[in-house]
Amino acid sequence: MALDTSKKGKSHPKVSQGLNTMDKIIMKYRRCDSPHIWWAVFGVVCLLAAATRFYNVGQPEHVVWDETHFGKFGSWYINRTFFFDVHPPLGKMLIGAFGYLTGYDGTFPFVKPGDSYEGVNYLGMRVCCTAMGACLVPFAFIIVWEMTFSLPAATLSSSLILFDVGLLTLTQYILLDPILLFFIMGSVVGIVKFHGQQKKPFGVSWWFWLCFTGFMLSGSVSTKFVGLFVVLYVGLHTIKNLWDLYGDLSNPLSYVAKHFLARALGLIVLPIVLYCVYFYIHLTVLCKSGNGDGFYSSAFQSQLEGNSLFNASMPLEVAYGAEVSLKNARTGGGYLHSHIHLYPEGAGARQQQITTYSHKDFNNKWLVKKWNEEPGDWEDDEPIELVKNGDLIRLEHVPTGRNLHSHREQAPVTKRHHQVTGYGENGIGDVNDVWRVEIVNGEEEEMAKAVVHKIRFVHYLVGCALMSHNKQLPKWGYEQMEVTCNPNVHDPNNLWNIEDNVFPKLPNSSFAIYAPHFIEKFLESHTVMFQGNSGLKPKEGEITSQPWQWPINFKGQHFSGGNPRIYLLGNPVVFWGNLLALVLYFSLYTWDSFQNKRGFYITPGVRARRDKTLEACGWLVMAWALHYLPFYAMGRILYFHHYFPALLFSSMLTGVIMDYLLESLPNMVPHYLSSSVYPWVTGLFYSILIYSFYLFAPLAYGMHNLDPSFENSTVHQIRWLDTWEF
Amino acid sequence: MDFCIKYCTVVILYIFPQGDGESAPDTPPPETAPDDDGGTPAVTTESETITKPSPTQKSSSRNKSKKIASAAAPPPLELSFNLDGMSVTLFILSFVTRIWKLETPRGIVFDELHYGKYAGLYMQNTFFFDSQPPLGKQLIALAAYLAGFDGAFKFDRIGTPYDPIVPVSAMRVVPAFFGSLLMPTVYNVLVELGLSHYAGALAAFLMIFDNALLAQSRFILMEGILMFFGIFGLLCILKFRRFYHQPYSIPWFTCLTVGAASLGACVCVRYFGIFTFLLGFGILARDFWMMVGDRLISERQLLGHFLTRAVIFITIPVSLYIGSFYLHLSLLYKAGPNDNIMTSAFQASLEGGLAAIVANQPVKVLHGSQITLRHTHGRTCWLHSHDTVYPVKYPDGRGSSHQQQVTCYSYKDVNNWWIVKKPEIEELVVTEPQEPIKNGDIIQIVHGLTSRALNSHDVAAAMSPHNQEVAAYIDYNVSMPAQSLWRVEILNGEVSDGYWHAVESQIRLIHLNSSQALKFSGPEDKKEREKDLLRSEMIPMERKNLTFWNKLFELQYKMLFNNQENVAGHMYASEPLDWLSLKRGVAYWISANSNAQVHFIGNIVTWLSGTLSLVVYASLFLVYLLRRQRACYDLPEDAWNKFCSIGEVLGIGYAVHYFPYFLVDRTLFLHHYMPAYIFKLCMLAAMIEHGHYLVCQYFKSPRVAKVYVGAVGVWMVAILYVFWFFAPVTYGATDLTADQVMKMAWRETWDLIIHKQ
């Protein structure tokens, strides 16, 4: 730690005057023979972490980067407004809770980054997120301590994390990342602590750490799905552990089974239960209609206050002349939609586009007409005629007056299907506009009901069924989803249900009895989320960050463009040092395997130290790889900040490797240097680290006065790579 | 037949127990070598080795070396032959099934459309671009050449009947030949893995009577060639293990080099072969690691071994790869219809290419030159402007300059022409004396049709708000003065003495007021400024002579980054998960006037048994492993080692050929599964043998073992029956009634085609 550095640094001149107290302190620190030393160092680390993290935490006083999303989500929790997001709810719920507890009232709109917070009580949310982020440093300390029982390794690792500017930037704002990183590191703390309890299995602290791990795992998965990688890591750790227990022939099988069941309970069942609980809270808290309704099925929406389906606000039966909206009945299906734009040349007939669209919009309104006559006005006194199973109907798009139409032309994306268009003028079209209503499992002459019935619309002449799936149209279709007429009538994507149903002459009816229960809602939320996640593809021409750029700190990310300017960029000394450490680790590993294979003699002391180091490093490298390599296989849009979970593990690895090298140094240098080399190199290491932090800290704490004319300012001097765009 | 090298050694050891082949004494050799198969010593007329007795020449022909076992005899004429009856039988059987009715159907079948066309283009020396390496296509082209094909046939759509001039059978016999060689190779691989000859023969049997493998190697397609090179390379690497105790002997070297070459050839046929290559490399590395543990070998020797392997495994595949491209580029010297993907310089290097079109244009770009500017990296497009202006407000609320749009357009168009102007000269024509543009000069660029200057100012660009917008300047008489000065930076100034040359100079235009470079971003939108390269395009005086390396480099770049794959779904495309259960096949061809058709579909019995065998292996492995951990050794050590080595080669082989497809983002077809499928079939044969082993081990009654063998026999008959049943759609030679076709659609998802009456 920094404190030790100064001690060592200063101690040096005195060394030559003979053994003194400084040497003793250093020896004590290296051996860590009393808990006081441990607690002293740990305390200093915690203090420094708090100091660096909370310094300037209120700056800048405007919305920074994704705070615009997560702040907004927090507000919605406070207002209980339903919304849709691709991440699981825990992180956002915590942000909402932080805001609620610190007196934020949920009224700030968080429209876009850069909006000033004037008078809004945002500090509470920031401080809580930052506090979770600050925990990473002591967590790293504990993890490395448990893995190596070496105080210098633990201090080195935690200070690498402490002095990384990128982590500092990322954990200072109202974002999911501090929460996610907290839970990821917490899970690892849990599993190493649990591992430390092996000698007292089934004791109180054994159970405590097992459940702690399970709790942290549930937290990381319910914050973002990338939390699954740490589940994998913990799973591998547990399998290894069980494998050893199982291989120990002195353990009876029943005993192994007991261990297995206990772990299954703590690491599988508990997290799943907690995960469901979080969703339960999420779905219970958000009970008012909001902008996310359209992503969910009609039945789901009927439970949201303020939604048109809530509490008996529309009729159940569908009458001719009603204005309806049609929703594709597959999970996550959109509304049948049309707009004045035509299909472009080369995509079938140049008629009006028909798409599906997930948001509620006046362009989703359709008028139900008989195939051969226009409906009367709502004010007329004509008898009400209801739509029945098997009826022939036309559907007129209300805003443009075109009929839903299909013909034997190729659909734009799915070439095997027929194209569906909007055709005609003011509701007058041709025979290709006629559709037959087929209610799934419906009796003959059964009345079509809104929400409840799944309905197939079969084209009368061609015999194909109206269909939509999640394939997107190209840019000309505004990336809305394709609608086609499917020759395979029994495709499950052909089913639709009527959602809005406006017809004043019929009495309103309640849909509450059709409301899904929790499990159905839970499953539906997941399907919708996964679909949303896979839809996050980079748009054509958009510049995305590539995984290879991350470990070399190739490019950062703008957090705040105003004054002060904030730029997410790792501390290059830490990042590049980590790369070097990885290389060193692999060389050491190869060299060690080679020596083993060749049967070289290695002194037991070195052997033990090396085994300990390599084992700890092996687990850390695996964690790093698990949190980094899968991004190469991901098709979704990626950002630099996705690397930070992996960075934590990489930094810890560097600490462990550094410690090993430092301990080996005295034997490698000439004898007269061997006593002084350790403190000198340690001191040098910490000085470089702290100096680089001092250099790059303005990126995190905010850069002022960024006039281009300040060519000589420090900010220009630290632009080491051309690709750093601050 | 077995692989020659093994016999070479056997022979040598038999005759000269003291020698290692290289240092054999000069004793007169025996007339014929002993034949341990008991067959007659074959007298082969085609043997090259008779005339080339020197050891270094032996097995100069890979393919021949499989059939003829020529001895690595010491200098004076020595010859020994060894025929492995099983291998020969398998080859002949398989070859017969493949060449039977090779000419039918006499129409373009599926991807013959591409490969046939490429062969034709080779005949005509016309350049074409394909994103796969050329070796396989060259083999086909060679056969076509030998058969006297002149390339005068248009391969325009699947199903078109071939003209009589097209040597269909000559072209088809290449994949058929390699596809047949695959069977003995697989047989030997299994034997090499320690399995019995029966298991090896069984695997070959399964492959011969699989409809999918048959169809894939009967037509002009790459898989047959690809798989043979891959598996044969693996065989060599496995054989290499045998010569552990005779390092640096001739068979040792032969195995290593032939293996490296064959695996390299596999990559040269298709990039996907890299996985086979890596598998072979992995086996070699693993064996080397075992060697490290051998304390009898000194560290220096280890280093030598390491270097030899590394050198052989790097140089041979690389030179093969480059060689095939050398051949490719030197054969294809004429410009053709699909060369526009390449840069102007490349096109200009082709005979009748760009050079012929724009001949007699000056090389230097002067003041007043009319030019088009082509983007060098990424998508092919030209700097373009047209009469439309940027909208005042974008949908997201940002404002624009409302100036004329500047875009990058992918087609040649009159609006792509720009005039280079020096700011100090007024008129827009070439002046006397000429004013060539040098590196670092300040210029203006004026759009030819609208006469507006390329301009940029501090307004966010349309698609990338962090870049500045580029527009063609319209003087609205507002407080936005033109900032239309650009500095030319020539990136490769050394080839043109600092002057801006058409075609070959790569330039960057730096905006003077804000010093950023012109950059293209967005689909058909806007140019923006930042770093990227542009190249002026036009005006080569004569055929450019690019060096081979320049061409190779450019071609590689385009092949790797110009992904022209058709993303839209194909009717018969399938997903990797569908392959496990043979969910659907691919319609390859249908006759125009009957229901005779070729449908690519595997033998369902073999297929499902194969999938099952993978599951069986995985579960057995798990069970054995769990029990071993509790010190219950179900298998004796050698059986366990054999079981593991099967998994290492076949299981991992299957995995590396299958799982990468889950990450591939392009249209996939069932035939992409074929390489993995071979490993699966080998695993199936291995599992059947393992089952036999377990039955013998645990029941200890010959009767049960006989029942087991009988069951396997019945199962094999079932395979033969299914093969025979589906043979009409594999060979495509039989007219079928609609009913017959429907009967073949055993699963709802098998989309066989019926003509509508």
mmCIF file of C-alpha atoms in Angstrom, chain B residues 182-271:
data_model
loop_
_atom_site.group_PDB
_atom_site.id
_atom_site.type_symbol
_atom_site.label_atom_id
_atom_site.label_comp_id
_atom_site.label_asym_id
_atom_site.label_seq_id
_atom_site.Cartn_x
_atom_site.Cartn_y
_atom_site.Cartn_z
ATOM 1 C CA LEU B 182 -11.267 -41.357 -48.044
ATOM 2 C CA MET B 183 -12.539 -44.835 -47.160
ATOM 3 C CA PRO B 184 -9.190 -46.669 -46.951
ATOM 4 C CA THR B 185 -7.774 -43.631 -45.181
ATOM 5 C CA VAL B 186 -10.407 -43.751 -42.507
ATOM 6 C CA TYR B 187 -9.887 -47.482 -42.181
ATOM 7 C CA ASN B 188 -6.206 -46.919 -41.540
ATOM 8 C CA VAL B 189 -6.826 -44.084 -39.102
ATOM 9 C CA LEU B 190 -8.929 -46.359 -36.949
ATOM 10 C CA VAL B 191 -6.384 -49.146 -37.127
ATOM 11 C CA GLU B 192 -3.744 -46.628 -36.177
ATOM 12 C CA LEU B 193 -5.792 -45.642 -33.139
ATOM 13 C CA GLY B 194 -5.498 -49.189 -31.913
ATOM 14 C CA LEU B 195 -8.895 -50.386 -33.018
ATOM 15 C CA SER B 196 -9.350 -53.666 -34.801
ATOM 16 C CA HIS B 197 -9.393 -54.057 -38.559
ATOM 17 C CA TYR B 198 -13.049 -54.940 -38.284
ATOM 18 C CA ALA B 199 -13.869 -51.615 -36.679
ATOM 19 C CA GLY B 200 -11.892 -49.815 -39.353
ATOM 20 C CA ALA B 201 -13.686 -51.688 -42.091
ATOM 21 C CA LEU B 202 -17.006 -51.019 -40.413
ATOM 22 C CA ALA B 203 -16.346 -47.279 -40.395
ATOM 23 C CA ALA B 204 -15.463 -47.423 -44.068
ATOM 24 C CA PHE B 205 -18.586 -49.464 -44.749
ATOM 25 C CA LEU B 206 -20.744 -46.883 -43.003
ATOM 26 C CA MET B 207 -19.181 -44.158 -45.083
ATOM 27 C CA ILE B 208 -19.503 -45.977 -48.378
ATOM 28 C CA PHE B 209 -23.166 -46.597 -47.806
ATOM 29 C CA ASP B 210 -24.067 -43.181 -46.586
ATOM 30 C CA ASN B 211 -26.147 -41.334 -49.126
ATOM 31 C CA ALA B 212 -24.920 -37.913 -48.068
ATOM 32 C CA LEU B 213 -21.220 -38.713 -48.441
ATOM 33 C CA LEU B 214 -21.964 -40.415 -51.717
ATOM 34 C CA ALA B 215 -23.870 -37.451 -53.133
ATOM 35 C CA GLN B 216 -21.280 -35.008 -51.911
ATOM 36 C CA SER B 217 -18.438 -36.789 -53.650
ATOM 37 C CA ARG B 218 -20.223 -37.557 -56.918
ATOM 38 C CA PHE B 219 -20.618 -33.992 -58.106
ATOM 39 C CA ILE B 220 -18.242 -31.126 -58.690
ATOM 40 C CA LEU B 221 -18.085 -30.074 -55.063
ATOM 41 C CA MET B 222 -15.216 -29.423 -52.693
ATOM 42 C CA GLU B 223 -16.078 -31.594 -49.691
ATOM 43 C CA GLY B 224 -14.686 -34.846 -51.062
ATOM 44 C CA ILE B 225 -11.299 -33.265 -51.721
ATOM 45 C CA LEU B 226 -11.339 -31.325 -48.481
ATOM 46 C CA MET B 227 -12.115 -34.346 -46.356
ATOM 47 C CA PHE B 228 -9.567 -36.563 -48.025
ATOM 48 C CA PHE B 229 -6.702 -34.120 -47.498
ATOM 49 C CA GLY B 230 -7.735 -33.525 -43.925
ATOM 50 C CA ILE B 231 -8.100 -37.146 -42.884
ATOM 51 C CA PHE B 232 -5.042 -38.252 -44.810
ATOM 52 C CA GLY B 233 -3.004 -35.590 -43.038
ATOM 53 C CA LEU B 234 -4.269 -36.878 -39.723
ATOM 54 C CA LEU B 235 -3.366 -40.409 -40.726
ATOM 55 C CA CYS B 236 0.214 -39.319 -41.416
ATOM 56 C CA ILE B 237 0.436 -37.567 -38.082
ATOM 57 C CA LEU B 238 -0.823 -40.698 -36.342
ATOM 58 C CA LYS B 239 1.574 -42.904 -38.314
ATOM 59 C CA PHE B 240 4.311 -40.557 -37.269
ATOM 60 C CA ARG B 241 3.963 -41.874 -33.729
ATOM 61 C CA ARG B 242 5.266 -45.227 -34.900
ATOM 62 C CA PHE B 243 8.647 -43.826 -35.729
ATOM 63 C CA TYR B 244 9.264 -42.425 -32.315
ATOM 64 C CA HIS B 245 12.374 -44.499 -31.943
ATOM 65 C CA GLN B 246 13.751 -43.777 -35.371
ATOM 66 C CA PRO B 247 13.881 -40.014 -35.433
ATOM 67 C CA TYR B 248 15.127 -38.365 -38.602
ATOM 68 C CA SER B 249 14.754 -41.578 -40.551
ATOM 69 C CA ILE B 250 13.201 -41.400 -43.962
ATOM 70 C CA PRO B 251 9.767 -42.688 -42.963
ATOM 71 C CA TRP B 252 9.833 -40.305 -40.031
ATOM 72 C CA PHE B 253 10.423 -37.388 -42.341
ATOM 73 C CA THR B 254 7.988 -38.647 -44.906
ATOM 74 C CA CYS B 255 5.164 -38.919 -42.419
ATOM 75 C CA LEU B 256 5.817 -35.484 -41.070
ATOM 76 C CA THR B 257 6.157 -33.724 -44.409
ATOM 77 C CA VAL B 258 3.333 -35.568 -46.131
ATOM 78 C CA GLY B 259 1.131 -34.933 -43.117
ATOM 79 C CA ALA B 260 1.976 -31.248 -43.075
ATOM 80 C CA ALA B 261 1.450 -30.975 -46.820
ATOM 81 C CA SER B 262 -1.836 -32.802 -46.740
ATOM 82 C CA LEU B 263 -3.191 -30.740 -43.879
ATOM 83 C CA GLY B 264 -1.954 -27.625 -45.637
ATOM 84 C CA ALA B 265 -3.700 -28.717 -48.818
ATOM 85 C CA CYS B 266 -6.853 -29.116 -46.790
ATOM 86 C CA VAL B 267 -6.654 -25.439 -45.806
ATOM 87 C CA CYS B 268 -5.969 -24.529 -49.421
ATOM 88 C CA VAL B 269 -9.245 -26.113 -50.458
ATOM 89 C CA ARG B 270 -11.370 -24.358 -47.887
ATOM 90 C CA TYR B 271 -10.537 -22.068 -45.029
#
